[in-house]
mmCIF file of C-alpha atoms in Angstrom:
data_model
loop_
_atom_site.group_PDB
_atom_site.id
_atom_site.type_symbol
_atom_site.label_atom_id
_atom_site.label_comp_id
_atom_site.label_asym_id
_atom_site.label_seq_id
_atom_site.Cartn_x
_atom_site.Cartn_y
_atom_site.Cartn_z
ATOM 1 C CA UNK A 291 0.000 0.000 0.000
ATOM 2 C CA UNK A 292 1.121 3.425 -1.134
ATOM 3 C CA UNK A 293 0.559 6.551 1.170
ATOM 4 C CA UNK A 294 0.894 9.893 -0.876
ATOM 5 C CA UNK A 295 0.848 13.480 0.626
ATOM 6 C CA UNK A 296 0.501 15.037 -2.787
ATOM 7 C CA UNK A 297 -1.864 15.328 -5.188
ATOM 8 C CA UNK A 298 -0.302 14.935 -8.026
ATOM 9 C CA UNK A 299 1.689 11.945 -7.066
ATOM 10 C CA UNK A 300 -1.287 10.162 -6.913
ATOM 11 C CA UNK A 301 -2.952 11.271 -10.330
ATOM 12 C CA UNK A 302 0.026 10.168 -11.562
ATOM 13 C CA UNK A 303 -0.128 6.779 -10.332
ATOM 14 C CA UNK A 304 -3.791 6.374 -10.935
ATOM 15 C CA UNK A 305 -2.813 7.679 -14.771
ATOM 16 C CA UNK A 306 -0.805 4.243 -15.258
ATOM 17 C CA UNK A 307 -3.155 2.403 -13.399
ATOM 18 C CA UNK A 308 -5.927 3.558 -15.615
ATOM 19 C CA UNK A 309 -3.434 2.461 -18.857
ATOM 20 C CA UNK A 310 -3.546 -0.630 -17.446
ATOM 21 C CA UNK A 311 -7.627 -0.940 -17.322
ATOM 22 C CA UNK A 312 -7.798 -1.270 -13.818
ATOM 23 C CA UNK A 313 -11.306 0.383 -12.594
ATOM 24 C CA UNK A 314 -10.940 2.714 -9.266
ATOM 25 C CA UNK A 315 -13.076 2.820 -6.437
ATOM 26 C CA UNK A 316 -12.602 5.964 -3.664
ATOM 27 C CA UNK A 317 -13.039 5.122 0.242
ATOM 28 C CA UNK A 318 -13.541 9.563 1.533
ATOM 29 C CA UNK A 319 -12.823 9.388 4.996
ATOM 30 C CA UNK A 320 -12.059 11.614 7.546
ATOM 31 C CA UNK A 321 -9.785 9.175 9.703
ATOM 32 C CA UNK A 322 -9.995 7.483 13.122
ATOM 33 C CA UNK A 323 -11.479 4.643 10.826
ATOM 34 C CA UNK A 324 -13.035 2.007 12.516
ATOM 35 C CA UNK A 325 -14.741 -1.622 11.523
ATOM 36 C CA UNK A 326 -17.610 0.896 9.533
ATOM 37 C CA UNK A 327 -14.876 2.250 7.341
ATOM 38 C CA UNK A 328 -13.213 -1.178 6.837
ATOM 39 C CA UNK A 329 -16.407 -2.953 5.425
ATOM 40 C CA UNK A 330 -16.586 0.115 2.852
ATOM 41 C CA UNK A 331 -12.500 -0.343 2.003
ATOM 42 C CA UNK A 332 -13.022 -4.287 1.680
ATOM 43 C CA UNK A 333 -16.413 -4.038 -0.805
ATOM 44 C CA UNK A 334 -14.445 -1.507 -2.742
ATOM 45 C CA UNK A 335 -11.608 -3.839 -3.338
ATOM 46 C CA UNK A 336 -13.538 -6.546 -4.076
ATOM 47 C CA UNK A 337 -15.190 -4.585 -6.570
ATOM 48 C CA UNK A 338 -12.225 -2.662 -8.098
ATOM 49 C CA UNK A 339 -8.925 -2.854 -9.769
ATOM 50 C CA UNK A 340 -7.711 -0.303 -7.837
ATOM 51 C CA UNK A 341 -9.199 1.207 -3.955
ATOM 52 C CA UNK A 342 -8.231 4.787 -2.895
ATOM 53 C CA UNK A 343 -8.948 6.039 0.435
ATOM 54 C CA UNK A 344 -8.704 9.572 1.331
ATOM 55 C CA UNK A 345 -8.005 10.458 5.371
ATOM 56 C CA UNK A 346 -8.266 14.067 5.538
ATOM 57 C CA UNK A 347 -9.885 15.789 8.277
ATOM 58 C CA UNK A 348 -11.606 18.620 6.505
ATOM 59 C CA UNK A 349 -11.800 21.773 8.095
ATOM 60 C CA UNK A 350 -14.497 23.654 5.629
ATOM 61 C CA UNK A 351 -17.526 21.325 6.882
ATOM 62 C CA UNK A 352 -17.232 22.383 10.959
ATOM 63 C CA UNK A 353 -19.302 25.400 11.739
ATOM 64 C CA UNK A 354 -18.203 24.799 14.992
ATOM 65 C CA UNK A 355 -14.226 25.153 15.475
ATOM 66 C CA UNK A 356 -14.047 23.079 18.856
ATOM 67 C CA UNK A 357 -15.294 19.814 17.361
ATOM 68 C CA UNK A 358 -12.561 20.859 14.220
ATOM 69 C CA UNK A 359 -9.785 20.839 16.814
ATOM 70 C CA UNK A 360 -11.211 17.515 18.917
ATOM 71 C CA UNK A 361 -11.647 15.345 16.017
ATOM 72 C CA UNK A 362 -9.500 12.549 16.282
ATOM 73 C CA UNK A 363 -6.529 11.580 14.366
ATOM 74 C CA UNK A 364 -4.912 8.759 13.904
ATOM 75 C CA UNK A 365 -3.176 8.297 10.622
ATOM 76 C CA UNK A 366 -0.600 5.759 11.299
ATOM 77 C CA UNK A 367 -3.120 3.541 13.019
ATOM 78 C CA UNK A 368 -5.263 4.277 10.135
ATOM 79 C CA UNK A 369 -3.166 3.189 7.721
ATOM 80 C CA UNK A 370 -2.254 0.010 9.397
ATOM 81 C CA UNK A 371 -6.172 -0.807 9.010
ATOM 82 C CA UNK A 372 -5.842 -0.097 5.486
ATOM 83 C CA UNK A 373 -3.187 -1.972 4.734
ATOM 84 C CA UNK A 374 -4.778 -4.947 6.400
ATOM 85 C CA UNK A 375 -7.991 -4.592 4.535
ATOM 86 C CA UNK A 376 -6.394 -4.514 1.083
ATOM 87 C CA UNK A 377 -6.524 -0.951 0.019
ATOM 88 C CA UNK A 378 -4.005 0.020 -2.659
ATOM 89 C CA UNK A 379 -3.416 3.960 -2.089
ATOM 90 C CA UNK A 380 -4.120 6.367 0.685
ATOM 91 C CA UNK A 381 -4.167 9.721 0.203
ATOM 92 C CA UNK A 382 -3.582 12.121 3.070
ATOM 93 C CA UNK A 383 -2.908 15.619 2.539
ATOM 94 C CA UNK A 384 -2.345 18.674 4.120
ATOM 95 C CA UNK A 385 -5.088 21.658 4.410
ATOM 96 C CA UNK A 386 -2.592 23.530 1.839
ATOM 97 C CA UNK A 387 -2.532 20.689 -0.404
ATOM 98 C CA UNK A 388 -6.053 19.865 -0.566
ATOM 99 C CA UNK A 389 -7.038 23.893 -0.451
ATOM 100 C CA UNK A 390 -3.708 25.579 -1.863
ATOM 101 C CA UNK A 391 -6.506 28.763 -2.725
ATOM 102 C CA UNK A 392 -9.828 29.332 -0.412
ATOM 103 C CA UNK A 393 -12.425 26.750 -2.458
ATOM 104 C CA UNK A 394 -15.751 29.715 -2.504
ATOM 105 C CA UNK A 395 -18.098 27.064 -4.264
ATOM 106 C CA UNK A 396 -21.426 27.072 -3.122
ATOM 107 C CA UNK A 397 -23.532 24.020 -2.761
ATOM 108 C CA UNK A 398 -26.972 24.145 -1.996
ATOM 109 C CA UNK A 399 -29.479 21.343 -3.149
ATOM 110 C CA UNK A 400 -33.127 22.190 -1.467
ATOM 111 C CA UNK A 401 -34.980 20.417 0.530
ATOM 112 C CA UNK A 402 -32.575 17.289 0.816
ATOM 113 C CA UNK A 403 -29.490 19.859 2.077
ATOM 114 C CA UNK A 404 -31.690 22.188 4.142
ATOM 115 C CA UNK A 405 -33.309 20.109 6.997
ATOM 116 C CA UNK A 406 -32.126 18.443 9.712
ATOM 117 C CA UNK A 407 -28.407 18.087 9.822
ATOM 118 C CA UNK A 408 -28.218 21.196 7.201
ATOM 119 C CA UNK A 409 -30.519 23.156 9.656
ATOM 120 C CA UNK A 410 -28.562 22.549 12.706
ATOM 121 C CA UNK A 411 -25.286 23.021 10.710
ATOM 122 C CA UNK A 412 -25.220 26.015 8.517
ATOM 123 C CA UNK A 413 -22.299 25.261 5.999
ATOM 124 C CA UNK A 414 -21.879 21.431 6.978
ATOM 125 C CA UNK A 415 -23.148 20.254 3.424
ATOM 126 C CA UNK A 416 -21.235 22.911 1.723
ATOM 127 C CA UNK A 417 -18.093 21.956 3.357
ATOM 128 C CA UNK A 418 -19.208 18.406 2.486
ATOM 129 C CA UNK A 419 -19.292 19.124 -1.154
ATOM 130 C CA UNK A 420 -16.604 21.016 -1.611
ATOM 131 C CA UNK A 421 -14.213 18.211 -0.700
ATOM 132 C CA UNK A 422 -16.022 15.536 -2.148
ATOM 133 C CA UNK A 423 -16.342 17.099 -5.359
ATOM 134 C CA UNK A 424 -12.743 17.665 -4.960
ATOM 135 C CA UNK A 425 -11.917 14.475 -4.261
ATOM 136 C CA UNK A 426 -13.553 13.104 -7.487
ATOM 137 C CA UNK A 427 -11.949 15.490 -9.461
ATOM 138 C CA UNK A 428 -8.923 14.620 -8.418
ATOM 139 C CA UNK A 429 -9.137 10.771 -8.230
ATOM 140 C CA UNK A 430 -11.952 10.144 -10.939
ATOM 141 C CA UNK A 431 -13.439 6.981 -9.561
ATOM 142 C CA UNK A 432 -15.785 4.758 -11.031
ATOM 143 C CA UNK A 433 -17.315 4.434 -7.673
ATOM 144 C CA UNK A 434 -17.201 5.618 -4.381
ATOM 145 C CA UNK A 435 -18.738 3.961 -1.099
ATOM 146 C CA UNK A 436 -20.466 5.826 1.092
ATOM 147 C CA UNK A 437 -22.011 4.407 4.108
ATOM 148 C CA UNK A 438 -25.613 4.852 5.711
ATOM 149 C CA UNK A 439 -24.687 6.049 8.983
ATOM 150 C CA UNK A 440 -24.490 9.474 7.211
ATOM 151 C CA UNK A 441 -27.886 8.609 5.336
ATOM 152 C CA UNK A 442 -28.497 12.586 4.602
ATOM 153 C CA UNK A 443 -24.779 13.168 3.581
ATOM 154 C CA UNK A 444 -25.493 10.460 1.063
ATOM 155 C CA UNK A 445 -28.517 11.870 -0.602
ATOM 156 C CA UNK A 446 -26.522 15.548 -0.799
ATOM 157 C CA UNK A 447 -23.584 13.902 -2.270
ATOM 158 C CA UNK A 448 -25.793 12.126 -5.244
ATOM 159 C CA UNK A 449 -27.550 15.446 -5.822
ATOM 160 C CA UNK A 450 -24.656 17.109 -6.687
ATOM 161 C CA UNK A 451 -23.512 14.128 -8.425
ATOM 162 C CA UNK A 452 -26.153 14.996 -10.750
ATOM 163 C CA UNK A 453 -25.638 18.735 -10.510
ATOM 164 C CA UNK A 454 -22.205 18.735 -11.505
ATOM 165 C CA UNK A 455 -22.686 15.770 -14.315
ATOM 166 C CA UNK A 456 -20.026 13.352 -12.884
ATOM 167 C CA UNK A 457 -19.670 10.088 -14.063
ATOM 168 C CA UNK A 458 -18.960 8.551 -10.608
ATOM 169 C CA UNK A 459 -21.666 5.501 -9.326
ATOM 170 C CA UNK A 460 -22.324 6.241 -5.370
ATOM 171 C CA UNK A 461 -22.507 3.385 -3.648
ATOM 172 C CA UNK A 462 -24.474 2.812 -0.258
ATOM 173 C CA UNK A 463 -23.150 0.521 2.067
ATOM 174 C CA UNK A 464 -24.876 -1.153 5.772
ATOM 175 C CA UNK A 465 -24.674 0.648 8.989
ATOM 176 C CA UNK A 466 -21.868 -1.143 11.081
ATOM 177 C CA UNK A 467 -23.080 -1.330 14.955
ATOM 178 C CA UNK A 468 -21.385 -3.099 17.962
ATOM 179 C CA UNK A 469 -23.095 -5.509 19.588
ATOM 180 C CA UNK A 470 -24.774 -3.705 21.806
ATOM 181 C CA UNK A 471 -26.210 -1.064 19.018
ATOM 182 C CA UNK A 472 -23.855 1.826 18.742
ATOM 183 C CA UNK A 473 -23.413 2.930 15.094
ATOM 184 C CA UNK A 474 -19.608 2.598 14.590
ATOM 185 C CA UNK A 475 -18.809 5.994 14.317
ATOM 186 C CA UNK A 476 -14.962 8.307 14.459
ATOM 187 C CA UNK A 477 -16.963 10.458 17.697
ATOM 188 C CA UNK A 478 -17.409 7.367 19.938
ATOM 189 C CA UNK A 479 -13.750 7.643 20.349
ATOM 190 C CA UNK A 480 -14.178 10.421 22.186
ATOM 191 C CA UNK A 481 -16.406 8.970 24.478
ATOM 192 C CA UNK A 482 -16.011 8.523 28.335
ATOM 193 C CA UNK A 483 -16.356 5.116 29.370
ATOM 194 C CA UNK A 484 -19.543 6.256 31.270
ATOM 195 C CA UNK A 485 -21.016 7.913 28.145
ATOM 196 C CA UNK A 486 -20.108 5.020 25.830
ATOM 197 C CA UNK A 487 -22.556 3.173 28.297
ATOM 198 C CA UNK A 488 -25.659 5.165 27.886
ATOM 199 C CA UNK A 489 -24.848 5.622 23.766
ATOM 200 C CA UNK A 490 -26.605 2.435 23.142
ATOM 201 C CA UNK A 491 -29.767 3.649 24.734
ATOM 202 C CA UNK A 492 -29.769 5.724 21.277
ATOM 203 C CA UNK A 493 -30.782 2.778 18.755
ATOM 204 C CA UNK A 494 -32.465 0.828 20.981
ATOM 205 C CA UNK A 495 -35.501 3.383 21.200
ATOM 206 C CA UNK A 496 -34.995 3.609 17.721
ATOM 207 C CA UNK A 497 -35.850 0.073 17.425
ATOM 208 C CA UNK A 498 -38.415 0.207 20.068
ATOM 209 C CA UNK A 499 -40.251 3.045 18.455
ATOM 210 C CA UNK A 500 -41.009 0.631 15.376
ATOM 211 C CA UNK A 501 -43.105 -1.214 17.359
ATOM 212 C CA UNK A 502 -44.489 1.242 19.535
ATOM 213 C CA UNK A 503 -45.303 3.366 15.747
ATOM 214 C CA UNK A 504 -47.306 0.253 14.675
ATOM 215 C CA UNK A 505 -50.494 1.379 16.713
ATOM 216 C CA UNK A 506 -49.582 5.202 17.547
ATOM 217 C CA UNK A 507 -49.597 8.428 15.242
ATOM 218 C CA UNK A 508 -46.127 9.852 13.122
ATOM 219 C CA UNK A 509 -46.546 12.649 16.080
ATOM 220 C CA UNK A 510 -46.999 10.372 19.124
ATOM 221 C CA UNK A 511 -43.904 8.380 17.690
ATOM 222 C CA UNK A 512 -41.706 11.256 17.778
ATOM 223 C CA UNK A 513 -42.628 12.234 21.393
ATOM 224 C CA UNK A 514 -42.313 8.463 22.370
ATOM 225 C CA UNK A 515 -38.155 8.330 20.650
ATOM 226 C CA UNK A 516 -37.782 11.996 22.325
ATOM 227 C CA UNK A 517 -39.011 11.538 25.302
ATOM 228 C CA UNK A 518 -37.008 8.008 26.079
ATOM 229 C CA UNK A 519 -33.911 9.131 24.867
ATOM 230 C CA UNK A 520 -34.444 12.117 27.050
ATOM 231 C CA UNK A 521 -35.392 10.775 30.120
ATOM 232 C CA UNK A 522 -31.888 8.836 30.120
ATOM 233 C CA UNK A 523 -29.028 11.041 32.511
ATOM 234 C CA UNK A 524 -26.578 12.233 30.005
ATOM 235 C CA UNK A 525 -28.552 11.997 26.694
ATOM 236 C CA UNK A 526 -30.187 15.133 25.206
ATOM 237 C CA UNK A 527 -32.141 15.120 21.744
ATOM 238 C CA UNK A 528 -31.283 17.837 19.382
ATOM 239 C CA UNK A 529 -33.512 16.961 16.706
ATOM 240 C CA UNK A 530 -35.515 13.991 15.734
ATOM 241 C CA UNK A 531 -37.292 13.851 12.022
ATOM 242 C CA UNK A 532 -39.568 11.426 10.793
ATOM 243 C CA UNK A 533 -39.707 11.900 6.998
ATOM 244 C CA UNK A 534 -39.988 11.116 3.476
ATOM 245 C CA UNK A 535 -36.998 8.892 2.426
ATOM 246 C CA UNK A 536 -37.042 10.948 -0.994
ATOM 247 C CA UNK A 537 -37.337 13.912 -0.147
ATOM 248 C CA UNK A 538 -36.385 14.355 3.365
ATOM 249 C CA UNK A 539 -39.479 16.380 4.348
ATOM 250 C CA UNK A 540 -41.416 16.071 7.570
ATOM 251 C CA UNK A 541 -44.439 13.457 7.040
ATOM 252 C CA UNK A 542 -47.756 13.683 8.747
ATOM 253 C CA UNK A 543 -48.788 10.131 8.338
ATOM 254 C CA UNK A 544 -47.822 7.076 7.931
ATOM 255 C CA UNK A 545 -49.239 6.370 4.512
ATOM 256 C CA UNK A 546 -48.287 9.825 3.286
ATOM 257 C CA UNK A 547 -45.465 8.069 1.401
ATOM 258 C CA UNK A 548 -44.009 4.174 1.438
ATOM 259 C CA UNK A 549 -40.827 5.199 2.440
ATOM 260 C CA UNK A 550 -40.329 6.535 5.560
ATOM 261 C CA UNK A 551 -37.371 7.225 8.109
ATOM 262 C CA UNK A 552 -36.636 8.435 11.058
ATOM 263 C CA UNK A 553 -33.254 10.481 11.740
ATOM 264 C CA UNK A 554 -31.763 11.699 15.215
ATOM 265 C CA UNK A 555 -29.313 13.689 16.106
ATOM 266 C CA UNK A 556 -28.257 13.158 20.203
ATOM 267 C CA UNK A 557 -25.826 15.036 22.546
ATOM 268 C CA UNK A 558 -23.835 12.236 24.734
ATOM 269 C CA UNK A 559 -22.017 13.140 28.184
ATOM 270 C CA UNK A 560 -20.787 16.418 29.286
ATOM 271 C CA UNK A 561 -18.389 17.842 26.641
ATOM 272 C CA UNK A 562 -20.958 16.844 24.778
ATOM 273 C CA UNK A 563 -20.757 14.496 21.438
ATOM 274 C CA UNK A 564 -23.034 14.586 18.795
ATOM 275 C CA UNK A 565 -23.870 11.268 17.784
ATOM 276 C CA UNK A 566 -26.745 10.710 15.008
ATOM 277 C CA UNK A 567 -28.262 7.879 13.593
ATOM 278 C CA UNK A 568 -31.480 6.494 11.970
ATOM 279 C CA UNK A 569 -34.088 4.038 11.980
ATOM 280 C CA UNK A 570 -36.375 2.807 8.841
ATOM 281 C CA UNK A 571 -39.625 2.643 9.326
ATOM 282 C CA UNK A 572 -40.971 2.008 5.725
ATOM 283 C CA UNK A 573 -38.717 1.244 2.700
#
């Protein structure tokens, strides 16, 4: 496995590689990869010549400057993942080398980019875009693998797939939970042993309120998930949507469209960490 810090190295590499009629697939990550990342890396190299995987932690998509500086890093650990899963490349660049000018695209794709996560994080999307869109410019992959933890992310990304006219297939891959529930996620690093406890309590109302939504309205649902999650020490709801799977708009019933999902966003412990996650209730 090759690690590059520049940019061009790589295109170079991938140049010869695409000579040679091997097919690429890109892994974007942000580091501190975990089992979730790994089952992305492996389907990607079982369905490509060649896997990328990008670890940069990018600083345009934080509208909040503390969580920038707490993310986690781990790059040589990261790599040693990599390497064991069968990636080919890594690319990990500086800021500089990934912005070398200030990158003043903006992205804005209505209604999917404007609720929920885009409500509570003005500029998280258009951060998100700007590197991805970067990324594919840069590697040109014939797919990249994205996985459903970030289920909004992944509709955003595909929209301005389309915007933009890329020829790049985006490719959804399974949540990845521990056993106990937790989607695998670079934040529950950060988590005190005490707060990784009470995490779990996140999914498993999720999975409750799919019974409990059987018999009770969209609005009683969404009280039921809030209220739980709430009533655990340490957990605080910042949002909880049950929508359209389309179009990512509120619902008001359950038959108001087949495919329905619910998506939460939680504060954990003191510091706190914002964990999010999802639950289908139609599909």
């Amino acid at each position: 496995m090759k690690v590059f810090s520049k940019i061009v190295d790589l295109q170079n590499q991938l140049f010869e590689d695409r000579k040679n009629g091997k097919e690429i697939g890109l892994v974007p990550t942000m580091g501190a990869l975990h089992e979730g990342h790994a089952s992305l890396v492996r389907r990607s190299v079982k369905e490509n010549g060649i896997t990328v995987v990008s670890v940069f932690v990018n600083p345009t998509q934080f509208n909040d400057k503390n969580d920038l500086k707490n993310y986690p890093r781990t790059l040589d650990a990261d790599c040693q993942l990599l390497d064991a899963c069968g990636a080919d490349y890594v690319l990990a660049p500086s800021v500089e080398e990934m912005y070398p000018t200030p990158d003043t695209r903006q992205f804005e794709f209505p209604p999917v980019s404007t609720v929920m996560e885009g409500a509570h994080r003005p500029g998280h999307f258009n951060g998100v875009c700007q590197v991805v869109s970067r990324l594919f410019y840069i590697v040109k992959p014939n797919r990249a693998y994205f996985g459903e933890k970030d289920w909004q992310q992944i509709a955003v990304v595909k929209a301005m797939v389309k915007q933009l006219g890329l020829k790049v297939q985006i490719v959804e891959c399974d949540i990845v939970r521990d056993a106990d529930g937790l989607a695998r996620s670079s934040r529950n690093t950060l988590l005190a042993k005490d707060e990784r406890a009470i995490a779990p309590a996140i999914y498993k109302t999720l999975k409750e309120s799919i019974s409990y939504a059987k018999t009770h309205t969209v609005g009683e649902t969404h009280d039921f998930v809030v209220n739980t999650i709430n009533a655990v020490d340490g957990l605080k709801v910042e949002y909880f949507s049950i929508v359209d799977g389309n179009t990512l708009q509120d619902i008001a019933a359950w038959d108001d469209t087949p495919y329905v999902v619910g998506c939460i966003t939680v504060y954990c412990g003191k510091t706190p960490i914002r964990l999010i996650d999802h639950i289908k209730y139609k599909a």
